[in-house]
Every structure is written in structure tokens, then in C-alpha cells.
Amino acid sequence: MRQNFTYLDFVYYHMALIKFTSKGIYCAQGDFYIDPWKPVNYAVTTHGHSDHVKSGNKAYLCHELTKSILNHRLGPDLNIQTLPYHKQITINGVKLSLVPAGHVIGSAQIRLEYKGEICVISGDYKVEYDGITTQFEPVKCHTFVSESTFGLPIYKWQPQQEVFAQIKDWISGNRDKNKTSVLTAYSLGKAQRLMKGLEGYGDIYVHSSIANLNEGFLHSGVNLPETIRITPETRKEELQKGIVIVPPALSDGRWIKTLTSPATAVCSGWMQVRAGRRWQSADAGFALSDHADWPGLLSAIKATEAERVYITHGFTATFSKYLNEIGIESEEVKTQYGNEEEEEEKS
Amino acid sequence: MKRFAELIQQLETSNKTNDKIAALVDYFNEADDLDKPYVIAMFTGKRPKRPVSTALIKLWAVELSEIPEWLFTESYHNVGDLSETIALILPPPVQISDRKLHEWIKDLALLNGQDDTHKKAFIVNAWNSLETRERFIFNKLISGNFRIGVSNKMLVNALAKQSTIESSKIMHSIMGKWEPSDITYNDLIAGVHVNTDNSWPYPFCLAYALESEPASLGEPKEWQAEWKWDGIRGQIIKRNGELFIWSRGEELVTDQFPELHFLANELPDGTVLDGEILSVKEGKVQAFSILQQRLNRKTINKAQLNDAPVGFYTYDLLEHKGRDLREDPLATRRQLLEQTIQQLQTQDIVALSPIVIFSDWTSLAKLREGARELNSEGIMLKKLDSLYHSGRKRGDWWKWKINPYTVDTVMIYAQKGSGRRANFYTDYTFAVRDGDQLITVAKAYSGLTDAEIKEVDRFVKKNAVEKFGPVRTVKPELVFEIAFEGIAESKRHKAGLALRFPRIARWRKDKKADEINTLDDLRQLLQSTL
């Protein structure tokens, strides 16, 4: 994947614990891949979003809360090994453990250690604690792989209490006008976060794709706010009084139009910018993200004290150039991550 | 300022006209009375003098946010708006100010003539006391350029609803001469500064596009055919010695077209003409692009009057000797119109839009093919016994446009849009083949659905050569059919020719890049139209 090798690159390439290959991030010493996008023998999985885990791998290793997601999304008969956070296993001499990434329930950074060399692949992460996902923990390492979804200084999130206060205002305004509040959110992650943030503010009705994931979490012992699954029998008057959460695939669909004066809102980091808000055909946009913002990315990277930082999916070129300018050796890497939206299942 | 920021957010989050009008009505019910005239001035494009240059504003924002300038520029390309980029990039405010909108505007005006140190201190202090949303508004106040998707008509409708004064009266009032610092809101919309009695326009009668063959319309002798002109639909009113020119957008544009002011002396009182404002040189209607040089200008110089002289082709008479003619059949109105125009002393500037004589639909179809040579868009068909309807009514008036030219091209550059389209690659450059080379022939940024734009956007992101800046060179792979209205020689373009009104007709996913048209194809077309 990399071009213009220097001598130093050559040394890194042969000594480094991980390589970027056409199938994904590869650890040669342990002979496993992290979040591969092509089928491999052993896929270590950071989290359950479909751009980070594909079907067709012979074996999977993931956090114990991610298992039900993989079974739900990829099929029941998978060979899945699970780990709790911080428990170390050894694969051909490589010590491997999972560290909370704070992105969505079950999301993990992969910490690898071999002969004193430590490498952390963070997948997707956010640093703010959302009340439902185990909080991100920075790990000291030599090599850090970071996303850059919101790697521009225009992306600075407001504290989430403020965002939720705005969402609640919007919902209560809709109630005054007898409108049905419909929030679109990824089934995995944003949906549970909204449930938590809006808990007690009205009955929360969720689309079946969200309800299915929630059931998996409840089975695994996760504490989730109470929600009601939407079925063909659910009455429109109930939905109008409550709060409706659906996955993005449904946002333009016919179903929403059948509701009583629906008002739709998109909750996503892209809503930070006016153009992003107007681009959506929604009535409102709230900048609520499960990814780190600009200060979050910088603080996370600095906390690792890494000697070398690889930047994947997002504003890779810009963010990497900036890191080099502030004295953090960095390089951008092309991966196939970062298409959560288009990959979101249409169920 | 908070209430105004709230209004702007409401206006931006809805694309339904009714919601926007409701938000405006609420605002004018609740806002500070002194703020209101300033808001109306802003929305109707009355711009105060810019107190600080864009370059300085940007410089100070970069300095304050402690980021390198290139990173600011990259951010700007992803936001698509300088005021907003600055609002987002600055560190959080250190205090909160609750100053009113008109107070900020007045203070900004006072900055004119002060030195940069003073200006900087004021601006930086303002930034430090406003939250992101209000900072954005503040930056827009500096630039004076507030395009927010509120047309004059929408604003006027909202004001009419809020005040229960008739909307055309309000339109006339706010188009008049006034200063937001010198007039109260109530006086402004009541129009105490203007005489509103003479200017009433009639709602325009509009035509539907003819989608079937004209034979379906029945007997040709029941129909009147005219050329369809590509200009600005206009209504010219002469009452009690005063002349008013209204555009189709129901804006008063009298001052923009001094060539037509002679009508104040020559039209009898109580006359209302309907027709097309066009650029006409030596009796020939010019392309719309010529007329465009004359539109939306506050002042018009001699060169513009020379290069793009304006005329009026009239096709209907709505008021005659003070009598409303709209209930009379077209044939009667046309007769009176012809008399009225013949009585003008100044000839040629205002002319009758000619009637196209035809005996059967086939011969009319042939005549229509020649429309382009007259810079006409096709044929208008109006029923001879039709009344002058308000707005669009199916059946009596039809526009029968000629089909555009098309060419298959490949996309070679993509650029991020601005405003609503920022953050996505929406502006494309297209090329045709010339031997081994690809030669740019058109730029276009409309004609795709949002879903298609997102698909192209993903392609661009995957296949881009450059990493920084707004433009991306992409693999020549995506084929688009470009529709255009005309073709002309051009020394400015490498291709040696330029397309008129190019836009994307459709994405040809069924075609590969080696199946696109060649430059020779376009040259042949050019030769055939000369």
C-alpha cells in the first residue's frame, strides 16, 4: 500500500508488528488480521459496524458484547472467540488484549505487544463518555493507528448534555404542534445512545432492526433503557406522543410518511456544518457523534505518546500533515473503513 | 441577536415554504421593533458598506484559533462558507453578550474609517462574547451578504400575514427608498414613505409544458401561436403618470431598465402590459446570457447599456383605460394591445411579440424547428378565447419548447460545492475525446439527484489524484449526457467552442468512456448552426 520507501520505512516495514495489506491490517508474527475487508483465516474485530467486520472469515476474535452483533448481522454459525476488556491472550508470542474504544457497545482498541514493541489499532473511537458504552482508555504505545473521520478543526462537539437539551426542546416543540418526532440513528451505537440520552422523556419506540440488537445486548447483560418495538399493530397516536428511532435506511422511506405529521431529525457529527444539515432532507440536524472530534483525536493521540501514528479513514491527508507539523510522526494509510452509512443494513 | 439566530436556524432547517413563512411571521411578532427594519433591509439585499475586509477577518481568525493557514483553507473547502468556517474554528467564547441585532449593526457601521487595531479589538471582542451560531450571524453582518433562501416574495408574504396589509402594497413599500435607522417597522410596511396606490400588478398567467403532440389540442384555428422568449417575464404599469415594471418574481425592477422609462410619457394612464424583457439589438433578440449582464445591478453604466440594450416584447394587455381586461378573451385583448402599441411614438424598443401564422400542426412543428435562429425557446400556444387566469391553469396556455442538443462526455474534474452543496463533490467538468486527448467542453453542477450526487462523491473520493485544495482530478470513467441550448465559437476555451446552458441530462451508466462524443462531432454541429 505504501510508496516511496526510505531506509527507515524499510526497517519499519520488516520490524513492525503490523503491515497494511490489500486485505486489511496484518500482524505477520501472530498471523492474524485486524478488521480485514477480504476473507482471511483469523479476523480480530474492533467493533460490529459493517465497514469493520465482513462475513467469510474462518474465525473471529472480538469483545464478548460484540458476539451477538456478529451473529445477528453475519449469521448464527460463526467461529467466534470472545474476550473481556483487558484480558491478555498470546498468539504465537504476540500478546493481545482489548481496550475500551468508547465508540459503540463492545467496541475495542486492539493492543498488541511483541518483544517489548507495543502497537494499538483503535478502530473507531470517541473520548467523551456517553453513559452506555465503556469509556475510551488511552494506551501508551510505540505505534498507534487512528481514524480521522472528523479530523478537521471545525469539528468540535458541544458537551452531550447540551445537545440532548436541544433534542428534547425539539421533541417538546413537536408535541406542542401534534407532530411525531422521528430520529434517525444507526441501529448499533447511535440508537442506544439516543435511548440513554432521552430516557424518561417519553416512550421510546424503536424499529425492529434496533430492537433486535437491543435484545442481543439484554441477553448479554447490558443495562438498556426500556423501549417498545414498532410492529404493524403499533398505533400512530402512540408514536405521535412518544419518540421514534429508526435506522438511516428508513429516513426517506414511505413508512415515515404514514405517521401523523412526522418531523425528522438526523443525529450525526456531519450536522455540525450547515451544508451537512441542509443536505439531509430532515427537518432538524443535531451534531451528536460517536467519533472523536478534533480536540478528542489530538488528545487521544498525544496520550498514547506513540512514535509513529498511522491515519486511516477520514480526513487522512489533512490530519496526517497537521500531526507531522506539530512534531508527531504520522503517515496516512488507505483502508476501506468509513462507510458506515452506505453499509448500514437495509432491514 | 439570539432571536435572529434562532430565525436563521429555523429558515435553514426547513425546505418547505410554509414553514419558512411561519418562522418569519413568528419572528416579526416577537422580535425587537428596532431590529425588524434591519432584518428586512438585510433580506432584501440593502447592504451597508463593508467595514472590514475579508482578508483581515480571515487573518485574525487564523491567528486566534492557532492553526496554520493551510488548515484553515482546507476547513473552508469543507464548510463552503467563510463566515461559518470562522464561527466553527474559533476557540469557545469567554463571556456571553446579549446585545441586540441593531446595536451590533450600528457598531459595525461605526468601524468604517477607524484603524485596523481598533477594528481588530472590536471584532475579536465580539467573537469572544458570542456562541457559534451567533458568531456566524455576526460574520455575515460584517460581509453584509446574507443569502438565506428567503426571496423577496417570501418575505413579503410573511410580512403581509403578520400585518394583514396586502402583499403587493408591502412589496412596493420595501422596494422604495428607506434607511433602517430612520424608519419604524410599522411605518415601513404601511408604506408611509411611498405612494403605493398606483403600482398594483396583476398575478401572472402561467403556462404548462406541452408533453403530448399538439394535435391533441384540437383545431389549429382555435389557437394563437407566438414565439416563446427566453428573457424576464415582466408587467409594465402606467397609472396616474407613474411607471412601474414588475418582474415575474413580483419584484419591482423599474430602475434597472431605463430604456423603458419613455413609456411613462407615451403610455396612456390605466395601462398594464404583459410581456418579456429581452435584450434586443438591431431588431434581433439576443441570447439570455446577454440580458443577464443587465440583471440585479444597482447601477448601470454606458457600456452595459450599449452592449446589452433592453427591449420589451409584449403579448398581452391586462388593463386598458383603467379597465381590468382579464375576463375578456385573448382575441379581444390582443386587438386592444395592437392599438396601444401602434400609438406609441417611440418605436422598436417596445414591440408586439409577433404571432406565428400556421394552418396545421405539422407546419407549426416545422416552424418551431427554426426557433433557435431567433433565440427563441420554442412556441407558445394560447387559446384564442382564453381568459387571463391567475397563475397556472391547465388547458388554455401551453409552452412547446424545442428539444435541447445533447453530447456524451466523460467527467474529468470534480469540485466541492459551496453553500448547501458544500462537503460533497457536486461541481463537475466534462470532456470529449480529441484523438488521444480529452478536451474540456463544459462545467455543470445540476441535473443529478441527491442519491446520484452521493454516488459520484464516493467515486471521486476513491479515485482522486490530489489530496489538498478544492479540485480533484478523477479517472475518466463516468459518462454523462450533457444537454445544452446552443453552441458558439469561443477563443477563451481550449476546445475552441462553448456550449450554452450546459447541464447534466442523465448519467449514462450504460456507456464506457471510449463511447463518448468527439470534438469533431461538436465542430460539425457548430458548422451546421452557423
PDB file of N, CA and C in Angstrom, chain A residues 184-220:
ATOM      1  N   THR A 184     -33.377   9.617  13.251  1.00  0.00           N
ATOM      2  CA  THR A 184     -32.687   8.536  12.556  1.00  0.00           C
ATOM      3  C   THR A 184     -31.329   8.331  13.208  1.00  0.00           C
ATOM      4  N   ALA A 185     -30.989   7.059  13.397  1.00  0.00           N
ATOM      5  CA  ALA A 185     -29.746   6.716  14.086  1.00  0.00           C
ATOM      6  C   ALA A 185     -29.325   5.313  13.669  1.00  0.00           C
ATOM      7  N   TYR A 186     -28.006   5.088  13.566  1.00  0.00           N
ATOM      8  CA  TYR A 186     -27.528   3.735  13.272  1.00  0.00           C
ATOM      9  C   TYR A 186     -28.072   2.784  14.319  1.00  0.00           C
ATOM     10  N   SER A 187     -28.453   1.580  13.860  1.00  0.00           N
ATOM     11  CA  SER A 187     -29.014   0.594  14.789  1.00  0.00           C
ATOM     12  C   SER A 187     -28.019   0.294  15.902  1.00  0.00           C
ATOM     13  N   LEU A 188     -26.745   0.208  15.533  1.00  0.00           N
ATOM     14  CA  LEU A 188     -25.719  -0.093  16.533  1.00  0.00           C
ATOM     15  C   LEU A 188     -24.996   1.193  16.902  1.00  0.00           C
ATOM     16  N   GLY A 189     -25.162   1.625  18.123  1.00  0.00           N
ATOM     17  CA  GLY A 189     -24.407   2.788  18.594  1.00  0.00           C
ATOM     18  C   GLY A 189     -25.300   3.971  18.846  1.00  0.00           C
ATOM     19  N   LYS A 190     -25.578   4.738  17.783  1.00  0.00           N
ATOM     20  CA  LYS A 190     -26.337   5.975  17.954  1.00  0.00           C
ATOM     21  C   LYS A 190     -27.719   5.699  18.536  1.00  0.00           C
ATOM     22  N   ALA A 191     -28.334   4.583  18.118  1.00  0.00           N
ATOM     23  CA  ALA A 191     -29.675   4.272  18.622  1.00  0.00           C
ATOM     24  C   ALA A 191     -29.651   4.101  20.139  1.00  0.00           C
ATOM     25  N   GLN A 192     -28.710   3.306  20.655  1.00  0.00           N
ATOM     26  CA  GLN A 192     -28.641   3.077  22.103  1.00  0.00           C
ATOM     27  C   GLN A 192     -28.274   4.371  22.835  1.00  0.00           C
ATOM     28  N   ARG A 193     -27.452   5.180  22.177  1.00  0.00           N
ATOM     29  CA  ARG A 193     -27.045   6.429  22.808  1.00  0.00           C
ATOM     30  C   ARG A 193     -28.236   7.372  22.946  1.00  0.00           C
ATOM     31  N   LEU A 194     -29.065   7.435  21.924  1.00  0.00           N
ATOM     32  CA  LEU A 194     -30.262   8.271  21.988  1.00  0.00           C
ATOM     33  C   LEU A 194     -31.215   7.743  23.059  1.00  0.00           C
ATOM     34  N   MET A 195     -31.351   6.404  23.103  1.00  0.00           N
ATOM     35  CA  MET A 195     -32.224   5.805  24.114  1.00  0.00           C
ATOM     36  C   MET A 195     -31.799   6.254  25.503  1.00  0.00           C
ATOM     37  N   LYS A 196     -30.486   6.220  25.723  1.00  0.00           N
ATOM     38  CA  LYS A 196     -29.954   6.594  27.041  1.00  0.00           C
ATOM     39  C   LYS A 196     -30.176   8.085  27.307  1.00  0.00           C
ATOM     40  N   GLY A 197     -29.846   8.899  26.300  1.00  0.00           N
ATOM     41  CA  GLY A 197     -29.932  10.344  26.485  1.00  0.00           C
ATOM     42  C   GLY A 197     -31.359  10.849  26.645  1.00  0.00           C
ATOM     43  N   LEU A 198     -32.319  10.107  26.071  1.00  0.00           N
ATOM     44  CA  LEU A 198     -33.716  10.553  26.103  1.00  0.00           C
ATOM     45  C   LEU A 198     -34.547   9.739  27.083  1.00  0.00           C
ATOM     46  N   GLU A 199     -33.880   8.889  27.861  1.00  0.00           N
ATOM     47  CA  GLU A 199     -34.562   8.040  28.829  1.00  0.00           C
ATOM     48  C   GLU A 199     -35.417   8.900  29.754  1.00  0.00           C
ATOM     49  N   GLY A 200     -36.678   8.506  29.925  1.00  0.00           N
ATOM     50  CA  GLY A 200     -37.567   9.242  30.822  1.00  0.00           C
ATOM     51  C   GLY A 200     -38.222  10.449  30.183  1.00  0.00           C
ATOM     52  N   TYR A 201     -37.911  10.740  28.939  1.00  0.00           N
ATOM     53  CA  TYR A 201     -38.505  11.910  28.300  1.00  0.00           C
ATOM     54  C   TYR A 201     -39.710  11.527  27.433  1.00  0.00           C
ATOM     55  N   GLY A 202     -40.143  10.310  27.549  1.00  0.00           N
ATOM     56  CA  GLY A 202     -41.288   9.844  26.767  1.00  0.00           C
ATOM     57  C   GLY A 202     -41.061   8.405  26.381  1.00  0.00           C
ATOM     58  N   ASP A 203     -42.131   7.731  25.920  1.00  0.00           N
ATOM     59  CA  ASP A 203     -41.976   6.343  25.487  1.00  0.00           C
ATOM     60  C   ASP A 203     -41.129   6.318  24.220  1.00  0.00           C
ATOM     61  N   ILE A 204     -40.124   5.417  24.216  1.00  0.00           N
ATOM     62  CA  ILE A 204     -39.231   5.346  23.065  1.00  0.00           C
ATOM     63  C   ILE A 204     -39.615   4.132  22.213  1.00  0.00           C
ATOM     64  N   TYR A 205     -39.985   4.403  20.969  1.00  0.00           N
ATOM     65  CA  TYR A 205     -40.361   3.344  20.038  1.00  0.00           C
ATOM     66  C   TYR A 205     -39.211   3.120  19.067  1.00  0.00           C
ATOM     67  N   VAL A 206     -38.785   1.865  18.911  1.00  0.00           N
ATOM     68  CA  VAL A 206     -37.651   1.611  18.027  1.00  0.00           C
ATOM     69  C   VAL A 206     -38.034   0.652  16.902  1.00  0.00           C
ATOM     70  N   HIS A 207     -37.385   0.861  15.754  1.00  0.00           N
ATOM     71  CA  HIS A 207     -37.559  -0.008  14.600  1.00  0.00           C
ATOM     72  C   HIS A 207     -37.015  -1.393  14.927  1.00  0.00           C
ATOM     73  N   SER A 208     -37.521  -2.434  14.258  1.00  0.00           N
ATOM     74  CA  SER A 208     -37.158  -3.803  14.628  1.00  0.00           C
ATOM     75  C   SER A 208     -35.662  -4.075  14.502  1.00  0.00           C
ATOM     76  N   SER A 209     -34.968  -3.422  13.543  1.00  0.00           N
ATOM     77  CA  SER A 209     -33.527  -3.697  13.427  1.00  0.00           C
ATOM     78  C   SER A 209     -32.798  -3.225  14.684  1.00  0.00           C
ATOM     79  N   ILE A 210     -33.317  -2.154  15.297  1.00  0.00           N
ATOM     80  CA  ILE A 210     -32.722  -1.676  16.553  1.00  0.00           C
ATOM     81  C   ILE A 210     -33.143  -2.587  17.701  1.00  0.00           C
ATOM     82  N   ALA A 211     -34.444  -2.965  17.705  1.00  0.00           N
ATOM     83  CA  ALA A 211     -34.961  -3.830  18.766  1.00  0.00           C
ATOM     84  C   ALA A 211     -34.209  -5.154  18.797  1.00  0.00           C
ATOM     85  N   ASN A 212     -33.886  -5.704  17.608  1.00  0.00           N
ATOM     86  CA  ASN A 212     -33.167  -6.983  17.557  1.00  0.00           C
ATOM     87  C   ASN A 212     -31.801  -6.875  18.214  1.00  0.00           C
ATOM     88  N   LEU A 213     -31.063  -5.799  17.882  1.00  0.00           N
ATOM     89  CA  LEU A 213     -29.750  -5.610  18.501  1.00  0.00           C
ATOM     90  C   LEU A 213     -29.889  -5.432  20.014  1.00  0.00           C
ATOM     91  N   ASN A 214     -30.889  -4.638  20.408  1.00  0.00           N
ATOM     92  CA  ASN A 214     -31.106  -4.405  21.840  1.00  0.00           C
ATOM     93  C   ASN A 214     -31.322  -5.715  22.581  1.00  0.00           C
ATOM     94  N   GLU A 215     -32.103  -6.606  21.961  1.00  0.00           N
ATOM     95  CA  GLU A 215     -32.365  -7.899  22.611  1.00  0.00           C
ATOM     96  C   GLU A 215     -31.082  -8.670  22.837  1.00  0.00           C
ATOM     97  N   GLY A 216     -30.220  -8.647  21.811  1.00  0.00           N
ATOM     98  CA  GLY A 216     -28.915  -9.303  21.938  1.00  0.00           C
ATOM     99  C   GLY A 216     -28.137  -8.747  23.114  1.00  0.00           C
ATOM    100  N   PHE A 217     -28.151  -7.410  23.256  1.00  0.00           N
ATOM    101  CA  PHE A 217     -27.421  -6.780  24.367  1.00  0.00           C
ATOM    102  C   PHE A 217     -28.015  -7.178  25.712  1.00  0.00           C
ATOM    103  N   LEU A 218     -29.371  -7.175  25.772  1.00  0.00           N
ATOM    104  CA  LEU A 218     -30.029  -7.530  27.035  1.00  0.00           C
ATOM    105  C   LEU A 218     -29.657  -8.948  27.445  1.00  0.00           C
ATOM    106  N   HIS A 219     -29.591  -9.857  26.449  1.00  0.00           N
ATOM    107  CA  HIS A 219     -29.173 -11.237  26.716  1.00  0.00           C
ATOM    108  C   HIS A 219     -27.773 -11.289  27.295  1.00  0.00           C
ATOM    109  N   SER A 220     -26.917 -10.404  26.785  1.00  0.00           N
ATOM    110  CA  SER A 220     -25.527 -10.390  27.266  1.00  0.00           C
ATOM    111  C   SER A 220     -25.384  -9.618  28.572  1.00  0.00           C
TER     112      SER A 220
END
